[in-house]
Structures are given as structure tokens and as C-alpha cells.
C-alpha positions as MATLAB code, in Angstrom:
seq = 'MKYYNDNDNQAGSNVLFMIFQIFMLLIVYGFVYTSFIAVKLAIAKYDLTVMTYLPELISFIVYPVVLYKTRQMFRQAKRLRVAAWVMGWAAVIIVFLYAHLSQLITV';
ca = [
      51.988  -10.825   -2.067;
      48.605  -11.818   -2.933;
      48.161  -15.157   -4.873;
      45.319  -15.689   -7.432;
      42.290  -17.445   -5.825;
      39.538  -18.763   -7.858;
      37.276  -19.115   -5.030;
      37.153  -15.318   -4.620;
      36.084  -14.937   -8.159;
      33.391  -17.519   -8.010;
      32.080  -15.847   -4.711;
      32.037  -12.277   -6.459;
      30.440  -13.755   -9.567;
      27.913  -15.482   -7.386;
      26.755  -12.122   -5.764;
      26.714  -10.122   -8.911;
      24.464  -13.021  -10.479;
      22.293  -12.529   -7.216;
      21.999   -9.012   -7.757;
      21.243   -9.390  -11.335;
      18.546  -11.845  -10.447;
      16.825   -9.522   -7.809;
      16.874   -6.772  -10.383;
      15.157   -8.782  -12.856;
      12.637  -10.102  -10.257;
      11.770   -6.637   -9.294;
      11.190   -5.854  -13.119;
       8.754   -8.774  -13.782;
       7.103   -8.236  -10.291;
       6.403   -4.708  -11.395;
       5.011   -5.973  -14.638;
       2.755   -8.352  -12.634;
       1.731   -5.847  -10.154;
       0.462   -3.606  -12.815;
      -1.274   -6.389  -14.616;
      -3.025   -7.199  -11.410;
      -4.363   -3.655  -11.208;
      -5.582   -3.538  -14.856;
      -7.300   -6.828  -14.300;
      -8.961   -5.378  -11.301;
     -10.115   -2.522  -13.322;
     -11.233   -4.717  -16.027;
     -13.141   -7.059  -13.847;
     -15.082   -4.043  -12.282;
     -15.746   -2.565  -15.664;
     -16.816   -5.628  -17.683;
     -18.036   -7.818  -15.078;
     -15.637  -10.666  -15.469;
     -14.862  -13.532  -13.090;
     -11.981  -13.907  -10.581;
     -10.468  -16.472  -12.947;
      -9.140  -13.520  -14.885;
      -6.444  -13.294  -12.342;
      -5.025  -16.739  -13.289;
      -2.420  -15.686  -15.634;
      -0.890  -13.177  -13.256;
      -1.094  -15.656  -10.513;
       0.844  -18.233  -12.499;
       3.321  -15.693  -13.506;
       3.818  -14.561  -10.009;
       4.569  -18.244   -9.117;
       6.506  -19.423  -12.166;
       9.245  -16.906  -12.532;
      10.929  -17.404   -8.894;
      10.888  -21.103   -9.848;
      12.790  -20.237  -12.915;
      15.186  -18.074  -10.864;
      15.764  -21.080   -8.633;
      16.704  -23.443  -11.354;
      18.799  -20.813  -13.330;
      20.804  -20.535   -9.980;
      21.395  -24.190  -10.139;
      22.435  -23.844  -13.445;
      24.811  -20.914  -12.591;
      26.622  -23.161   -9.973;
      27.299  -25.783  -12.894;
      29.462  -23.004  -14.757;
      26.788  -22.265  -17.567;
      26.823  -18.560  -16.986;
      25.926  -17.044  -20.449;
      23.227  -19.681  -20.828;
      21.798  -18.647  -17.434;
      21.722  -14.898  -18.159;
      19.889  -15.580  -21.421;
      17.281  -17.848  -19.549;
      16.564  -15.173  -16.851;
      16.170  -12.482  -19.496;
      14.354  -14.662  -21.979;
      11.661  -15.853  -19.297;
      11.188  -12.152  -18.140;
      10.438  -11.212  -21.662;
       8.246  -14.164  -22.272;
       6.136  -13.362  -18.963;
       5.908   -9.668  -19.783;
       4.728  -10.377  -23.362;
       2.221  -13.082  -22.095;
       0.915  -10.441  -19.458;
       0.618   -7.856  -22.159;
      -1.098  -10.321  -24.479;
      -3.632  -11.325  -21.560;
      -4.533   -7.624  -20.886;
      -5.077   -6.941  -24.582;
      -7.539   -9.581  -24.668;
      -9.352   -8.148  -21.733;
      -9.742   -4.585  -22.671;
     -11.968   -4.240  -25.586;
     -13.023   -0.864  -27.208;
];
């Protein structure tokens, strides 16, 4: 007879959360990579400076820090709040990159 063990559930939820974080990281990095390519094309076409890469570089660095902080929150049993933070920051970064690219490319 097997008894209920909360440690098994905790380990399973940690694995599922890490898979969720990896999936969200891949989505955000896909947008960051696309933004890098778009900025490269804009630099070549409009003779912009290398500082145009700065928002992409910031988002490339900031999102893993957010994921690290949310992992700490997850261990404090704030699971629903953590899921909202991960998806919310992903949305903020994607919108931020889109706004940056829309300012670069003029018709």
C-alpha cells in the first residue's frame, strides 16, 4: 500500500514549473533573436549606430533574471503569482521589443 507523500508532489510540480520556464524562455528568446535580425537589417538600411541593439541586449539579460527570481518565489509556494509573473514579463518584453522595432522602421 502506497501512502500519500507531499514531497513527491512538490518534486513533480518543480519539474513541471521548470519545463514551463524553459518553454517561456524559448518563446522570449525567439522574439529576441528575431529582433536582433530586424535591428541588423535596420542598421544596414538606415545607417544607425550599434547602440540600437541595446533594448534587445537588455531583454536578453533581464528575462533569465526574472526566471531566477520567480523560481525563488515558486519555492515559497506562491505558484499562481509566479505563473502570472513569468507570462506577464514575457508579454512585457515582447511588446517592448515590438515597440522598439516599430520606432526603427519608418516608411
